[in-house]
PDB file of C-alpha atoms in Angstrom:
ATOM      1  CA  UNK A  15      85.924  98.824 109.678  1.00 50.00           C
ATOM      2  CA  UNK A  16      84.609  96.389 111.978  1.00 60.00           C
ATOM      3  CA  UNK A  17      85.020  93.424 109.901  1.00 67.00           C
ATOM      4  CA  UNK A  18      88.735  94.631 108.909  1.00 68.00           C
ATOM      5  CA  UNK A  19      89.129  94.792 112.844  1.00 74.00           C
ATOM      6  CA  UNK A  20      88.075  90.827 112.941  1.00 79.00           C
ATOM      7  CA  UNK A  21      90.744  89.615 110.545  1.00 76.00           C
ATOM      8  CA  UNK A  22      93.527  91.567 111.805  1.00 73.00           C
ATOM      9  CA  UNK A  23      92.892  89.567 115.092  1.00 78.00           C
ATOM     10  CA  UNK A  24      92.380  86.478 113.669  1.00 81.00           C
ATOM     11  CA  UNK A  25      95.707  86.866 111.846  1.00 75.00           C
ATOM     12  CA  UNK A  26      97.357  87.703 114.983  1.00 76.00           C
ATOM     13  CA  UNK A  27      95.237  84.973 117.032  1.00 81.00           C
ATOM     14  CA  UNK A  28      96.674  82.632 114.158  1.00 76.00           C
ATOM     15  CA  UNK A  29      99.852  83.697 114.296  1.00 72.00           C
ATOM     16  CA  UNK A  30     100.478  83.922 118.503  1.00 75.00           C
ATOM     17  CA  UNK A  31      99.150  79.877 117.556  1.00 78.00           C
ATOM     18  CA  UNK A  32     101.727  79.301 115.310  1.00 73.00           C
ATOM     19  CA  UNK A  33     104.373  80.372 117.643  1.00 68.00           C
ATOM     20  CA  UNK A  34     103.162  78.351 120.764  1.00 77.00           C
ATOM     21  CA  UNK A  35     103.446  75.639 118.954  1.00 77.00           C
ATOM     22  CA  UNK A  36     107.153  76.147 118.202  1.00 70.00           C
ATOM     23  CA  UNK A  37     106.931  76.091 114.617  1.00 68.00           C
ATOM     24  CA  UNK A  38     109.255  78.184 111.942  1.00 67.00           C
ATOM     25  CA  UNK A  39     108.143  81.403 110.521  1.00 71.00           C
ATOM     26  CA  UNK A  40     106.067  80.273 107.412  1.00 69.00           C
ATOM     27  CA  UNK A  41     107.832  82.361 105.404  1.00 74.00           C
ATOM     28  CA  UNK A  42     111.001  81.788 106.224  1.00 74.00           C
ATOM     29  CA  UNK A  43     109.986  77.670 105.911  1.00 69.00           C
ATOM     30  CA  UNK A  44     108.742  77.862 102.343  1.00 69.00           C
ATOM     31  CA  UNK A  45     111.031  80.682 100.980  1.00 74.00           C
ATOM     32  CA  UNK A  46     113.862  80.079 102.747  1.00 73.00           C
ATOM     33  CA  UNK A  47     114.609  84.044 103.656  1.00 75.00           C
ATOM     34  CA  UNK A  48     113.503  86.050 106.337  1.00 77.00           C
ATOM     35  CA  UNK A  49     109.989  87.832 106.561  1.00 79.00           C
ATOM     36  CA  UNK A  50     109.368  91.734 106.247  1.00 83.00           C
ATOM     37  CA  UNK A  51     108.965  91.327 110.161  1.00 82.00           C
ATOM     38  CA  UNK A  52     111.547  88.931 110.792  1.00 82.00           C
ATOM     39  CA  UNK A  53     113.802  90.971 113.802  1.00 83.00           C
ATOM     40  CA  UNK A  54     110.294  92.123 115.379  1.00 85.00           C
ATOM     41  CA  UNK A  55     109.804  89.873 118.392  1.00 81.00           C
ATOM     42  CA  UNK A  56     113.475  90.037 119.058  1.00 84.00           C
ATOM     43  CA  UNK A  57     113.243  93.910 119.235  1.00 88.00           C
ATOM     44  CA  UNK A  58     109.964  94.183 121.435  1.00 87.00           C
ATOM     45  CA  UNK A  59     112.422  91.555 123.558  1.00 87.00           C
ATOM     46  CA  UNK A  60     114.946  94.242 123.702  1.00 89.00           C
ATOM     47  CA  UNK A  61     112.273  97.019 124.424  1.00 90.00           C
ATOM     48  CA  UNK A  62     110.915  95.292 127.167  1.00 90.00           C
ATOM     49  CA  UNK A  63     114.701  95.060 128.484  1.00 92.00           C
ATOM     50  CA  UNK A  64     114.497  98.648 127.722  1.00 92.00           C
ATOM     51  CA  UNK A  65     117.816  98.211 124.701  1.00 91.00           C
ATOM     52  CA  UNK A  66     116.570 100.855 122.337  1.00 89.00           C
ATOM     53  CA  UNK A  67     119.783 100.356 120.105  1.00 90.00           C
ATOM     54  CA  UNK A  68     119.269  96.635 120.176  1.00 90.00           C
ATOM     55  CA  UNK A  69     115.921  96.879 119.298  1.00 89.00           C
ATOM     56  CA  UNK A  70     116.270  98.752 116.334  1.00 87.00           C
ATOM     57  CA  UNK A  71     118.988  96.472 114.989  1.00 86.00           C
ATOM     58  CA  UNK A  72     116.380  93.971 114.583  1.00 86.00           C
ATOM     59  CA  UNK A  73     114.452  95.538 113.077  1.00 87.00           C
ATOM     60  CA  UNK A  74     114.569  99.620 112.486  1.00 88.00           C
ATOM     61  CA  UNK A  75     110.311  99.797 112.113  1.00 89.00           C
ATOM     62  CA  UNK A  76     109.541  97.804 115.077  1.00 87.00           C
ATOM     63  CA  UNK A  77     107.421 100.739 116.684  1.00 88.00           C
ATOM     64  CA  UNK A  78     105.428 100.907 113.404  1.00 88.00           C
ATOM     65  CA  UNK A  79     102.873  97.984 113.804  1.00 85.00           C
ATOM     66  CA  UNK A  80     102.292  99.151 118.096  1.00 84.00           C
ATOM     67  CA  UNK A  81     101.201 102.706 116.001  1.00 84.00           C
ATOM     68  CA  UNK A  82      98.918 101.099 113.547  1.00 81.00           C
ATOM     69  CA  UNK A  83      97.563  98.844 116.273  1.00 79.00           C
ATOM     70  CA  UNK A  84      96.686 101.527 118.707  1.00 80.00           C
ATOM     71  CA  UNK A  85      94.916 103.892 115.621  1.00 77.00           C
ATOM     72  CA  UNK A  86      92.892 100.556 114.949  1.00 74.00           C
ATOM     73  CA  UNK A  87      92.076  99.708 118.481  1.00 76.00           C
ATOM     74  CA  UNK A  88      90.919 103.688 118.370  1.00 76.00           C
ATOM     75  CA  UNK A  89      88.974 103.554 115.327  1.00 70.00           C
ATOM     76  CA  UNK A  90      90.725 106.338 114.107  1.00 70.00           C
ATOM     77  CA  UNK A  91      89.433 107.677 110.925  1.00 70.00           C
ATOM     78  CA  UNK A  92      91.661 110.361 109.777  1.00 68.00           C
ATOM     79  CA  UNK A  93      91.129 111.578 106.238  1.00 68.00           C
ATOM     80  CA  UNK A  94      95.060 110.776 105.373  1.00 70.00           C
ATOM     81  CA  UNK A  95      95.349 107.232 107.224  1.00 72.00           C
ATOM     82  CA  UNK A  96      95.165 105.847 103.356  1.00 75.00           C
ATOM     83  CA  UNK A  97      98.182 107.818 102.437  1.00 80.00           C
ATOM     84  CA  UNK A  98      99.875 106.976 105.623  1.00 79.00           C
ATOM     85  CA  UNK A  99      99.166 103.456 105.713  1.00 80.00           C
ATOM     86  CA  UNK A 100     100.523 103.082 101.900  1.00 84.00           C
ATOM     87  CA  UNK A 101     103.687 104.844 102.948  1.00 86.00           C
ATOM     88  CA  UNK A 102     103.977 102.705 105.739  1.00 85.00           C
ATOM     89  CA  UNK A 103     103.931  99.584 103.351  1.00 87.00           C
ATOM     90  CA  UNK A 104     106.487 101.159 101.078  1.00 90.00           C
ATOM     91  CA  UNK A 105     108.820 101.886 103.697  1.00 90.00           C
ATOM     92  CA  UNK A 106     108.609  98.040 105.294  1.00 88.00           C
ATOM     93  CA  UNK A 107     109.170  97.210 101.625  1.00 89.00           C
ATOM     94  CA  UNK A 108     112.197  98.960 101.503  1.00 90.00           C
ATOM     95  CA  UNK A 109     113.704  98.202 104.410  1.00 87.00           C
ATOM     96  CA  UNK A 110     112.853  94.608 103.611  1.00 86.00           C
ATOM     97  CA  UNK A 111     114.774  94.650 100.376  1.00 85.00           C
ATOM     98  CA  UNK A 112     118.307  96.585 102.465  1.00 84.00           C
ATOM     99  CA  UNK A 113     117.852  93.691 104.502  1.00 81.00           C
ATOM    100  CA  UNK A 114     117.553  91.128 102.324  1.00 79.00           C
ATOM    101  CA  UNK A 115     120.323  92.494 100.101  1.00 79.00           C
ATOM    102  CA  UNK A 116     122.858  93.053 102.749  1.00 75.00           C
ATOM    103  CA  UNK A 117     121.519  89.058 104.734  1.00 66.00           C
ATOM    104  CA  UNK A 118     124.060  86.646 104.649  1.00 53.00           C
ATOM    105  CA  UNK A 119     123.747  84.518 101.948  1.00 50.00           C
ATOM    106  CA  UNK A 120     126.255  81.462 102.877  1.00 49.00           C
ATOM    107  CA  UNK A 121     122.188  81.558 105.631  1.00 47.00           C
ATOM    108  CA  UNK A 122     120.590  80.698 102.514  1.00 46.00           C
ATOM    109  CA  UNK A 123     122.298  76.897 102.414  1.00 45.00           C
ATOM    110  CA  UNK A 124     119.425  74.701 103.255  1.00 48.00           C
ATOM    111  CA  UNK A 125     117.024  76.218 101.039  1.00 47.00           C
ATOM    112  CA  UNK A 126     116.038  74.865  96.973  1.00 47.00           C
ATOM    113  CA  UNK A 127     119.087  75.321  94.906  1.00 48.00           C
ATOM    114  CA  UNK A 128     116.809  77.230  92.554  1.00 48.00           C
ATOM    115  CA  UNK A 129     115.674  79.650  94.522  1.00 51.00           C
ATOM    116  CA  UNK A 130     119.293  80.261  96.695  1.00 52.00           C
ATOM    117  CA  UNK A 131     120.798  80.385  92.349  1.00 55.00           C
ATOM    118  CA  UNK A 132     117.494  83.032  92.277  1.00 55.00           C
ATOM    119  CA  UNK A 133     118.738  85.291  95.720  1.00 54.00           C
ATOM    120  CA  UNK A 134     122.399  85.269  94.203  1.00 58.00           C
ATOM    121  CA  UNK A 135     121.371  86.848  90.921  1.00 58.00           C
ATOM    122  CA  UNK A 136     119.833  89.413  92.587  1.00 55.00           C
ATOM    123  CA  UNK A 137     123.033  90.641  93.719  1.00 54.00           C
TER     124      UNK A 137
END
């Protein structure tokens, strides 16, 4: 558990970095869509301004990573945080896909034509 602990805070050392130094989402810059998280900083913007609604238009799961960060910073062990954890993936996977299905597309512009001719099929 202790070395999981490590990377997740390297990750988030990395990407705090990242942001400093005013570069794009990496995601975003290679694929040209937004991340699973992309609305997240925005919302804990609008928390902090204490704009629930706004919040969870940018993203709806915003309060999920603050719950998974506090039951790591705990060391909670529960027997089901497997289960939990997995259902938490599927559900940021799902919401990622409503989002990306109901984006904008005419955003998609300045990415590769192949994979902006890739995003339209999907529809």
């Amino acid at each position: 558990m202790k070395n999981n602990k490590t990377i997740f805070i390297a990750i988030i050392l990395a990407y705090i970095i990242y942001l400093l130094l005013g570069l794009e989402c990496p995601f975003k810059h290679f694929l040209a869509v937004p991340c699973p998280g992309c609305g997240m900083s925005r919302a804990y913007l609008a928390i902090i301004h204490l704009d629930i609604i706004k919040a969870f238009s940018y993203h709806p799961l915003f309060i999920m990573p603050i719950i998974w960060l506090l039951l790591l910073i705990m060391d909670y062990q529960g027997r089901n945080v497997s289960k939990a954890f997995i259902i938490t993936i599927i559900i940021f996977i799902a919401v990622y896909f409503y989002r990306l299905l109901t984006h904008d597309l005419d955003s998609l512009g300045s990415c590769p034509l192949l994979l902006r001719a890739f995003w339209y099929s999907m529809l």
